[in-house]
Amino acid sequence: MQLIACPWCGEREEIEFHYGGQAHVAYPDDPYALDDDQWAQYVFFRDNPKGPFAERWVHAAGCRRWFNAVRDTVTHEFLAVYDVRAPRPLLTGSAAAAQQRKGQEAS
Amino acid sequence: MHPRDNAPATPGDALPDHPDFLWRNPDPKPSYDVVIVGGGGHGLATAYYLAKNHGITDIAVLEKGWLAGGNMARNTTIIRSNYLWDESSGIYEHSLKLWETLEEDLDYPILFSQRGVLNLAHSLQDIRDSKRRVYANQLNGIDAEWLEPDEVAEVCPIVNISPDVRYPVLGATYQPRAGIAKHDYVAWGFARRADDYGIDLIQDCEVTGLDIRGGRVTGVQTTRGPIAAGKVALAAAGHSSVLASMAGLRLPLQSHPLQALVSELLEPVHPTVVMSNAVHVYVSQAHKGELVMGAGIDSYNGYGQRGAFHILERQMAAALELFPVFARAHMLRTWAGIVDVTPDASPIVGTTPVENLYLNCGWGTGGFKATPGVGWCYAHTIATGEPHPYNAPFTLARFTTGALVDEHGAAAVAH
């Protein structure tokens, strides 16, 4: 089973986690200012990339805390985990290399 | 004299001639009236009905891999039309009616077997929802009935209707006209007839870009060179978001792995199709004898055509509780396809903000049953520029207008 590195508990089996979809989707500051298209985008439309994807996970059967991760949707490899309040990390080191490798394969 | 005439016979030495190929394997021409992106069931059926119903034959079907090697080769072949809402009843029942005459129409055996489908209820709420769906189906002229547990056992004697299991079978909806077909034969049947019409089925040809000028699509870039097109129709299932983004379109889709498995070949033991949303499993027995089981989607987005083992483990546990007789069966093979899921579990079939670019996606876990029906309606949409009445409700705009077609109850895990 795939291991996921919870930022607080360390590596645990995938089955302990629940998926939360795309990260960094903020509730609109002023929902009443949105037109129908903008509201539809907020409610129904999410990115669906083939490759690295910033997404939310919760360690449901562990510390029950949410965190963010950048995961490759083709290989399912976790490239980074980070705090929900932090911006999406610029990948460095081996993770960046992995991402670059995939970019080259795709092109 | 053959040099080996005096040699001892070697296995494979005297093979019969290769049978006729069912379709040519042409190189792409520089230009077509219609380019269909995706050579799966939907793309092939759309090409066939464009030719048959609308007289359009200057068509290329572009497939990045081999013909019908994506979800068309990976589904669990269940065909039914017992969906809740009028919109869904329209298109799925249209499809089921086409299935009933498809073998003659294609002049090709597709092993369509109307062995019925049972959708099990395991809780009081399941019973209420199921009966509501039965009554809605009956109002739409669809053959649906409610069965009590003993009647379920009459239809499918190997289902465990004992009350002392974790999720007892409290009844089921039953659609006798539902069934299964041989997915590969369906694809080959459509491909052969499309090829007869002169349609080019082009394999190993991945679309890498869409040419858009002044809000209008004029062609595609592919790994086998640029191809000009009067109209471009997407039919790429799990990769629809990737293609649409080439046209600057964002779709309300999430691509997930969906897993299935087969057992070794067994004597006929399972006479129908059994689905259970609550315990996440659906089971039939293919003509050849293997048990075919499907799971729910893996929770996370994925394009890798593989899923996690614990999903299969849970699905097998559910299957064993429903069918104790399967305890000694061995799993032979597992695999995954990539399904594109919409927020309301209904498809998107129609026009796009880009002129002459058409969209067929979002079938999620249930595209196979719709193959002839959506081919028919999508062809109409492409040929006339206007949606067919059966796919008119399934617009991209419904996520803005709010006119959703919520089929989570009838589709859910087991579409």
Coordinates of C-alpha atoms in Angstrom, one line a residue:
Chain A
M1 CA 0.0 0.0 0.0
Q2 CA 1.1 3.5 -0.8
L3 CA 2.6 5.4 2.2
I4 CA 1.7 9.0 2.7
A5 CA 3.9 11.3 4.9
C6 CA 1.5 13.1 7.3
P7 CA 3.4 16.3 8.3
W8 CA 2.7 15.5 12.0
C9 CA 2.7 11.7 12.2
G10 CA 5.1 10.7 9.5
E11 CA 4.6 7.9 6.9
R12 CA 1.3 6.1 7.3
E13 CA -0.7 3.8 5.0
E14 CA -2.9 5.4 2.4
I15 CA -6.0 3.8 3.9
E16 CA -5.7 6.1 7.0
F17 CA -6.2 9.2 4.8
H18 CA -9.2 10.8 3.1
Y19 CA -8.9 12.9 0.0
G20 CA -10.1 16.5 -0.1
G21 CA -9.7 17.6 -3.7
Q22 CA -8.0 20.7 -5.0
A23 CA -6.2 22.9 -2.5
H24 CA -6.2 26.7 -2.4
V25 CA -9.8 27.1 -3.3
A26 CA -10.9 30.0 -1.1
Y27 CA -14.5 30.8 -0.2
P28 CA -15.3 34.0 -2.1
D29 CA -14.7 37.2 -0.1
D30 CA -18.1 38.5 -1.1
P31 CA -20.4 35.8 -2.5
Y32 CA -23.1 38.3 -3.3
A33 CA -20.8 40.1 -5.7
L34 CA -20.4 36.9 -7.9
D35 CA -22.4 36.4 -11.0
D36 CA -23.7 33.0 -11.9
D37 CA -20.6 32.1 -14.0
Q38 CA -18.3 33.0 -11.1
W39 CA -20.4 31.1 -8.6
A40 CA -20.5 28.0 -10.8
Q41 CA -16.7 28.2 -11.1
Y42 CA -16.4 28.3 -7.3
V43 CA -19.0 25.5 -6.7
F44 CA -18.5 23.0 -9.5
F45 CA -15.3 23.7 -11.4
R46 CA -11.9 22.3 -10.2
D47 CA -8.6 21.8 -11.9
N48 CA -8.1 18.3 -13.3
P49 CA -4.5 18.2 -14.4
K50 CA -2.5 15.3 -15.7
G51 CA 0.6 15.7 -13.6
P52 CA 1.4 17.6 -10.4
F53 CA -1.7 18.7 -8.5
A54 CA -1.9 20.7 -5.3
E55 CA -4.6 19.0 -3.2
R56 CA -6.0 18.6 0.3
W57 CA -5.7 15.5 2.5
V58 CA -6.8 14.6 6.0
H59 CA -5.2 12.0 8.2
A60 CA -8.7 10.7 9.2
A61 CA -7.6 7.6 11.1
G62 CA -4.6 9.3 12.7
C63 CA -4.2 12.9 14.0
R64 CA -7.3 13.9 12.0
R65 CA -5.6 17.1 10.8
W66 CA -5.8 18.4 7.3
F67 CA -2.7 19.2 5.2
N68 CA -1.9 20.0 1.6
A69 CA 0.2 17.9 -0.8
V70 CA 1.5 18.2 -4.3
R71 CA 0.9 14.8 -5.9
D72 CA 1.5 13.6 -9.4
T73 CA -1.8 12.3 -10.8
V74 CA -0.1 10.0 -13.3
T75 CA 2.3 8.2 -10.9
H76 CA 0.4 8.9 -7.7
E77 CA 3.8 10.0 -6.2
F78 CA 3.7 12.6 -3.4
L79 CA 6.1 15.4 -4.4
A80 CA 5.6 17.6 -1.3
V81 CA 3.4 17.9 1.8
Y82 CA 2.9 21.2 3.5
D83 CA 0.8 23.3 5.9
V84 CA -2.7 24.3 4.7
R85 CA -1.9 27.9 5.3
A86 CA 1.3 27.8 3.3
P87 CA 1.4 28.7 -0.4
R88 CA 2.0 25.9 -2.9
P89 CA 5.7 25.1 -2.6
L90 CA 8.1 25.6 -5.4
L91 CA 9.4 22.1 -5.7
T92 CA 13.1 21.6 -5.2
G93 CA 15.6 18.8 -5.2
S94 CA 14.4 15.3 -6.2
A95 CA 10.8 16.3 -6.4
A96 CA 11.5 19.1 -8.9
A97 CA 13.6 16.7 -10.8
A98 CA 10.8 14.1 -10.9
Q99 CA 8.4 16.8 -12.0
Q100 CA 10.8 18.0 -14.7
R101 CA 11.3 14.4 -15.9
K102 CA 7.6 14.0 -16.3
G103 CA 7.4 17.3 -18.2
Q104 CA 9.9 16.1 -20.6
E105 CA 8.2 12.8 -21.1
A106 CA 4.9 14.6 -21.8
S107 CA 6.4 17.0 -24.3
Chain B
M1 CA 10.5 -26.8 -52.6
H2 CA 10.2 -25.3 -49.1
P3 CA 13.5 -25.6 -47.3
R4 CA 11.9 -27.1 -44.3
D5 CA 9.8 -29.7 -46.2
N6 CA 12.1 -32.5 -44.9
A7 CA 12.2 -31.1 -41.4
P8 CA 10.0 -32.5 -38.6
A9 CA 6.7 -30.6 -38.2
T10 CA 7.1 -27.5 -36.1
P11 CA 4.2 -26.1 -34.0
G12 CA 2.8 -23.1 -35.8
D13 CA 4.3 -24.1 -39.1
A14 CA 1.1 -24.5 -41.0
L15 CA -1.0 -21.6 -39.8
P16 CA -4.2 -20.8 -41.6
D17 CA -4.4 -17.5 -43.5
H18 CA -5.0 -14.5 -41.4
P19 CA -8.8 -13.7 -41.5
D20 CA -9.8 -10.5 -43.2
F21 CA -9.1 -7.4 -41.1
L22 CA -12.2 -5.6 -39.9
W23 CA -10.9 -2.2 -40.8
R24 CA -8.0 -0.6 -42.7
N25 CA -5.2 1.1 -40.9
P26 CA -4.9 4.3 -42.9
D27 CA -2.5 7.2 -42.6
P28 CA -4.2 10.5 -41.8
K29 CA -5.2 12.7 -44.7
P30 CA -4.5 16.5 -44.5
S31 CA -8.1 17.4 -43.9
Y32 CA -11.5 16.0 -42.9
D33 CA -15.0 17.4 -42.6
V34 CA -15.2 15.9 -39.1
V35 CA -12.4 14.8 -36.8
I36 CA -13.5 12.7 -33.8
V37 CA -10.9 12.6 -31.0
G38 CA -11.0 9.3 -29.2
G39 CA -11.4 5.9 -30.9
G40 CA -13.4 4.2 -28.1
G41 CA -17.0 3.1 -28.2
H42 CA -18.4 6.6 -28.2
G43 CA -16.1 7.9 -30.9
L44 CA -16.7 4.9 -33.1
A45 CA -20.5 4.9 -32.6
T46 CA -20.6 8.6 -33.3
A47 CA -18.7 8.1 -36.6
Y48 CA -21.0 5.3 -37.6
Y49 CA -24.2 7.3 -37.0
L50 CA -22.7 10.4 -38.7
A51 CA -22.4 8.2 -41.8
K52 CA -25.5 6.2 -41.4
N53 CA -28.0 8.9 -40.2
H54 CA -26.5 12.0 -41.7
G55 CA -24.5 10.9 -44.8
I56 CA -21.3 12.4 -43.5
T57 CA -18.4 10.1 -44.3
D58 CA -15.3 12.4 -44.6
I59 CA -14.4 11.6 -41.0
A60 CA -11.3 10.7 -39.1
V61 CA -11.4 9.0 -35.7
L62 CA -8.1 9.7 -34.0
E63 CA -7.0 7.3 -31.3
K64 CA -3.8 7.9 -29.3
G65 CA -3.4 4.2 -28.5
W66 CA -5.1 1.3 -30.2
L67 CA -8.8 1.2 -31.1
A68 CA -11.1 0.7 -28.2
G69 CA -8.2 0.2 -25.8
G70 CA -9.2 2.6 -23.1
N71 CA -12.4 2.4 -21.1
M72 CA -14.1 0.4 -23.9
A73 CA -11.7 -2.4 -23.0
R74 CA -12.0 -1.9 -19.2
N75 CA -15.7 -1.5 -18.4
T76 CA -17.9 -4.2 -16.8
T77 CA -20.3 -4.2 -19.8
I78 CA -23.5 -3.5 -17.9
I79 CA -26.4 -2.1 -19.9
R80 CA -29.5 -0.7 -18.3
S81 CA -31.8 2.3 -18.4
N82 CA -33.3 2.5 -14.9
Y83 CA -32.3 6.0 -14.1
L84 CA -34.4 8.4 -12.0
W85 CA -34.9 11.5 -14.0
D86 CA -36.8 12.0 -17.2
E87 CA -33.7 13.5 -18.9
S88 CA -31.7 10.4 -18.1
S89 CA -34.5 8.0 -18.9
G90 CA -34.7 9.6 -22.3
I91 CA -31.1 9.0 -23.4
Y92 CA -30.4 5.7 -21.6
E93 CA -33.7 4.1 -22.8
H94 CA -33.0 5.4 -26.3
S95 CA -29.7 3.6 -26.0
L96 CA -31.2 0.4 -24.7
K97 CA -33.6 0.3 -27.6
L98 CA -30.7 0.7 -30.0
W99 CA -28.9 -2.2 -28.2
E100 CA -31.9 -4.4 -28.8
T101 CA -31.4 -4.2 -32.6
L102 CA -27.7 -3.4 -32.7
E103 CA -26.5 -6.9 -33.7
E104 CA -28.7 -6.9 -36.9
D105 CA -27.9 -3.2 -37.5
L106 CA -24.1 -3.8 -37.4
D107 CA -24.4 -7.3 -38.9
Y108 CA -21.9 -8.4 -36.3
P109 CA -22.3 -10.6 -33.2
I110 CA -22.1 -8.5 -30.0
L111 CA -23.4 -11.2 -27.5
F112 CA -26.0 -8.8 -26.2
S113 CA -27.7 -10.7 -23.4
Q114 CA -30.8 -9.3 -21.7
R115 CA -30.4 -11.2 -18.5
G116 CA -31.7 -8.4 -16.3
V117 CA -30.2 -6.3 -13.5
L118 CA -30.9 -6.3 -9.8
N119 CA -30.1 -3.1 -7.8
L120 CA -30.1 -4.2 -4.2
A121 CA -31.5 -2.3 -1.3
H122 CA -29.9 -2.7 2.1
S123 CA -31.6 -0.1 4.3
L124 CA -34.9 1.5 4.8
Q125 CA -33.7 4.5 2.9
D126 CA -32.5 2.3 0.1
I127 CA -36.0 0.8 -0.1
R128 CA -37.7 4.2 -0.3
D129 CA -35.2 5.4 -2.9
S130 CA -35.4 2.3 -4.9
K131 CA -39.2 2.2 -5.0
R132 CA -39.3 5.9 -6.0
R133 CA -36.9 5.0 -8.9
V134 CA -39.1 2.1 -9.9
Y135 CA -42.2 4.3 -10.0
A136 CA -40.3 7.0 -11.9
N137 CA -39.1 4.4 -14.4
Q138 CA -42.6 3.0 -14.9
L139 CA -44.0 6.5 -15.6
N140 CA -41.3 6.7 -18.3
G141 CA -42.3 3.4 -19.9
I142 CA -39.2 1.6 -18.6
D143 CA -39.5 -2.0 -17.4
A144 CA -38.8 -1.7 -13.7
E145 CA -40.2 -3.6 -10.8
W146 CA -39.7 -3.9 -7.1
L147 CA -38.7 -7.3 -5.8
E148 CA -39.0 -8.6 -2.2
P149 CA -36.0 -10.6 -0.9
D150 CA -37.6 -14.0 -1.7
E151 CA -38.3 -12.7 -5.3
V152 CA -34.6 -11.6 -5.5
A153 CA -33.6 -15.2 -4.7
E154 CA -35.9 -16.5 -7.4
V155 CA -34.1 -14.3 -10.0
C156 CA -30.6 -14.9 -8.6
P157 CA -30.5 -18.0 -6.3
I158 CA -26.9 -17.4 -5.3
V159 CA -27.5 -14.1 -3.6
N160 CA -27.4 -14.4 0.2
I161 CA -30.7 -13.1 1.5
S162 CA -30.1 -14.1 5.0
P163 CA -31.1 -11.4 7.5
D164 CA -28.1 -11.9 9.7
V165 CA -25.4 -10.2 7.6
R166 CA -24.0 -6.7 8.0
Y167 CA -25.9 -5.3 5.1
P168 CA -29.0 -7.6 4.6
V169 CA -30.8 -7.7 1.2
L170 CA -34.1 -6.0 1.9
G171 CA -35.2 -6.1 -1.7
A172 CA -34.2 -4.9 -5.1
T173 CA -35.2 -3.1 -8.2
Y174 CA -35.3 -5.3 -11.2
Q175 CA -35.0 -4.3 -14.9
P176 CA -35.5 -7.5 -17.0
R177 CA -34.4 -5.9 -20.3
A178 CA -31.1 -4.8 -18.9
G179 CA -28.0 -7.0 -19.5
I180 CA -24.5 -7.2 -20.8
A181 CA -22.7 -7.3 -24.1
K182 CA -19.2 -8.3 -25.3
H183 CA -17.5 -4.9 -25.2
D184 CA -14.7 -5.7 -27.7
Y185 CA -17.2 -7.1 -30.2
V186 CA -19.3 -3.9 -29.9
A187 CA -16.3 -1.7 -30.7
W188 CA -15.2 -4.0 -33.6
G189 CA -18.8 -4.0 -35.0
F190 CA -18.9 -0.2 -35.0
A191 CA -15.4 0.1 -36.3
R192 CA -16.0 -2.4 -39.2
R193 CA -19.2 -0.6 -40.3
A194 CA -17.5 2.8 -40.0
D195 CA -14.7 1.6 -42.1
D196 CA -17.2 0.3 -44.7
Y197 CA -18.4 3.9 -45.0
G198 CA -14.8 5.0 -45.8
I199 CA -14.2 6.6 -42.4
D200 CA -10.6 6.6 -41.5
L201 CA -9.8 5.0 -38.1
I202 CA -6.4 6.3 -37.2
Q203 CA -4.5 4.7 -34.4
D204 CA -1.4 5.7 -32.6
C205 CA -2.3 9.3 -33.2
E206 CA -2.5 11.5 -30.2
V207 CA -3.9 15.0 -30.3
T208 CA -1.4 17.5 -28.9
G209 CA -3.2 20.7 -29.7
L210 CA -6.4 22.3 -31.1
D211 CA -6.2 25.0 -33.7
I212 CA -8.5 27.8 -32.8
R213 CA -8.9 31.0 -34.9
G214 CA -11.4 33.7 -34.1
G215 CA -13.3 31.5 -31.6
R216 CA -13.6 28.7 -34.1
V217 CA -11.8 25.4 -34.3
T218 CA -10.1 24.7 -37.6
G219 CA -8.0 21.6 -37.0
V220 CA -5.9 19.5 -34.6
Q221 CA -2.2 19.0 -34.0
T222 CA -1.3 15.4 -33.6
T223 CA 1.7 13.2 -33.1
R224 CA 1.2 12.2 -36.8
G225 CA 1.1 15.8 -38.0
P226 CA -1.5 18.6 -38.3
I227 CA -5.0 17.7 -39.6
A228 CA -7.5 20.4 -40.7
A229 CA -11.1 19.8 -39.7
G230 CA -14.4 21.4 -40.4
K231 CA -15.6 20.2 -37.0
V232 CA -13.9 18.6 -34.1
A233 CA -15.7 16.3 -31.7
L234 CA -14.1 15.2 -28.4
A235 CA -14.9 11.7 -27.1
A236 CA -12.0 11.1 -24.8
A237 CA -13.5 10.2 -21.5
G238 CA -10.9 10.5 -18.7
H239 CA -8.7 12.8 -20.8
S240 CA -11.4 15.3 -21.7
S241 CA -10.1 17.9 -19.3
V242 CA -6.6 17.7 -20.9
L243 CA -8.1 18.1 -24.4
A244 CA -10.5 20.8 -23.5
S245 CA -7.7 22.8 -21.9
M246 CA -6.1 23.0 -25.3
A247 CA -9.1 25.0 -26.3
G248 CA -8.9 27.1 -23.2
L249 CA -12.0 25.4 -21.7
R250 CA -12.3 24.4 -18.1
L251 CA -14.7 21.5 -17.5
P252 CA -16.5 20.5 -14.3
L253 CA -14.8 17.1 -14.4
Q254 CA -12.5 15.1 -12.1
S255 CA -10.7 12.1 -13.5
H256 CA -10.5 9.1 -11.2
P257 CA -9.2 5.6 -11.5
L258 CA -12.1 3.0 -11.6
Q259 CA -11.1 -0.6 -11.0
A260 CA -12.6 -3.9 -12.0
L261 CA -11.5 -7.5 -11.9
V262 CA -12.3 -10.9 -13.3
S263 CA -12.2 -14.4 -11.7
E264 CA -11.0 -17.5 -13.4
L265 CA -13.5 -19.2 -15.7
L266 CA -16.3 -20.9 -13.9
E267 CA -19.4 -22.9 -14.8
P268 CA -22.5 -20.8 -15.2
V269 CA -23.6 -19.9 -11.7
H270 CA -24.8 -16.3 -11.9
P271 CA -27.8 -15.8 -14.2
T272 CA -28.2 -12.0 -14.0
V273 CA -26.4 -8.8 -13.1
V274 CA -26.4 -7.7 -9.4
M275 CA -25.4 -4.2 -8.3
S276 CA -25.2 -2.8 -4.8
N277 CA -24.5 0.9 -4.2
A278 CA -24.3 0.4 -0.4
V279 CA -21.6 -2.2 -0.4
H280 CA -19.8 -0.9 -3.5
V281 CA -19.9 -3.8 -5.8
Y282 CA -21.5 -5.0 -9.0
V283 CA -21.2 -8.5 -10.4
S284 CA -22.1 -10.4 -13.6
Q285 CA -20.8 -13.5 -15.2
A286 CA -19.4 -13.1 -18.7
H287 CA -20.3 -15.5 -21.5
K288 CA -16.9 -17.1 -21.3
G289 CA -17.5 -17.9 -17.6
E290 CA -15.4 -15.4 -15.7
L291 CA -17.1 -13.4 -12.9
V292 CA -16.8 -9.7 -13.7
M293 CA -16.8 -7.3 -10.8
G294 CA -16.5 -3.6 -10.6
A295 CA -15.6 -1.4 -7.7
G296 CA -16.2 2.2 -6.7
I297 CA -13.8 4.9 -8.0
D298 CA -10.6 5.5 -6.1
S299 CA -11.1 8.7 -4.1
Y300 CA -8.2 10.7 -5.6
N301 CA -7.7 12.1 -9.0
G302 CA -5.6 9.9 -11.2
Y303 CA -4.6 9.4 -14.8
G304 CA -2.4 6.4 -14.3
Q305 CA -4.9 3.6 -15.2
R306 CA -4.3 1.9 -11.9
G307 CA -5.8 2.1 -8.4
A308 CA -5.2 1.1 -4.9
F309 CA -5.5 -2.5 -3.7
H310 CA -7.6 -1.7 -0.6
I311 CA -10.4 -0.6 -2.9
L312 CA -10.5 -4.1 -4.5
E313 CA -10.2 -5.7 -1.1
R314 CA -13.3 -3.9 0.2
Q315 CA -15.1 -4.8 -3.0
M316 CA -14.2 -8.5 -2.7
A317 CA -15.4 -8.5 0.9
A318 CA -18.7 -7.0 -0.2
A319 CA -19.0 -9.5 -3.0
L320 CA -18.3 -12.4 -0.7
E321 CA -21.0 -11.4 1.8
L322 CA -23.5 -11.1 -1.0
F323 CA -22.3 -14.3 -2.8
P324 CA -20.8 -16.8 -0.3
V325 CA -20.5 -19.3 -3.1
F326 CA -17.7 -17.1 -4.6
A327 CA -15.4 -17.9 -1.6
R328 CA -13.3 -20.4 -3.5
A329 CA -13.1 -18.4 -6.7
H330 CA -9.7 -17.0 -7.6
M331 CA -9.1 -13.6 -8.9
L332 CA -7.5 -13.7 -12.3
R333 CA -6.8 -10.1 -13.3
T334 CA -7.5 -6.6 -12.1
W335 CA -7.2 -3.3 -14.0
A336 CA -8.3 0.3 -13.9
G337 CA -9.7 2.8 -16.4
I338 CA -9.8 6.6 -16.0
V339 CA -13.3 7.9 -15.6
D340 CA -14.3 11.6 -15.8
V341 CA -16.9 12.4 -13.1
T342 CA -19.2 15.4 -13.1
P343 CA -20.7 17.0 -10.0
D344 CA -24.2 15.6 -10.8
A345 CA -23.2 12.2 -12.1
S346 CA -24.7 13.0 -15.5
P347 CA -22.8 13.4 -18.8
I348 CA -22.0 16.5 -20.8
V349 CA -22.9 16.2 -24.5
G350 CA -23.3 19.1 -26.7
T351 CA -21.8 22.3 -28.1
T352 CA -19.1 24.4 -26.5
P353 CA -18.3 28.2 -26.5
V354 CA -15.8 27.4 -29.3
E355 CA -17.5 27.2 -32.7
N356 CA -17.5 23.8 -34.4
L357 CA -16.0 22.2 -31.3
Y358 CA -18.3 19.6 -29.7
L359 CA -18.0 17.9 -26.3
N360 CA -19.0 14.4 -25.1
C361 CA -17.7 13.6 -21.7
G362 CA -18.5 13.2 -18.0
W363 CA -20.0 9.7 -18.4
G364 CA -18.1 8.8 -15.3
T365 CA -18.5 5.2 -14.4
G366 CA -21.3 4.5 -16.8
G367 CA -20.4 5.3 -20.4
F368 CA -20.5 1.8 -21.9
K369 CA -24.3 1.3 -21.8
A370 CA -24.8 4.7 -23.5
T371 CA -22.6 3.7 -26.5
P372 CA -25.2 3.5 -29.3
G373 CA -27.5 6.1 -27.7
V374 CA -24.9 8.8 -27.3
G375 CA -23.3 7.9 -30.7
W376 CA -26.7 8.6 -32.2
C377 CA -27.3 11.9 -30.4
Y378 CA -23.8 13.2 -30.6
A379 CA -23.8 12.5 -34.4
H380 CA -27.0 14.5 -34.6
T381 CA -25.4 17.4 -32.6
I382 CA -22.3 17.4 -34.8
A383 CA -24.2 17.2 -38.1
T384 CA -26.8 19.8 -37.3
G385 CA -25.0 22.0 -34.8
E386 CA -28.0 21.6 -32.5
P387 CA -28.4 19.0 -29.7
H388 CA -30.7 16.1 -30.2
P389 CA -33.7 16.3 -27.8
Y390 CA -32.2 13.4 -25.8
N391 CA -28.9 15.2 -25.1
A392 CA -30.3 18.7 -25.0
P393 CA -30.5 18.6 -21.1
F394 CA -26.9 17.6 -20.8
T395 CA -25.3 20.9 -21.5
L396 CA -22.1 22.4 -20.1
A397 CA -24.2 25.4 -19.2
R398 CA -26.3 23.5 -16.7
F399 CA -23.6 24.0 -14.1
T400 CA -24.1 27.8 -14.4
T401 CA -27.9 27.8 -14.8
G402 CA -28.4 25.2 -12.0
A403 CA -30.5 22.8 -14.2
L404 CA -28.5 19.8 -12.9
V405 CA -29.6 16.2 -13.6
D406 CA -28.7 14.6 -10.3
E407 CA -28.3 10.9 -10.9
H408 CA -26.1 10.1 -7.8
G409 CA -28.9 7.8 -6.6
A410 CA -29.1 5.8 -9.8
A411 CA -25.4 6.1 -10.8
A412 CA -23.4 6.5 -7.6
V413 CA -20.7 3.9 -7.3
A414 CA -22.3 1.5 -9.7
H415 CA -23.2 3.4 -12.8

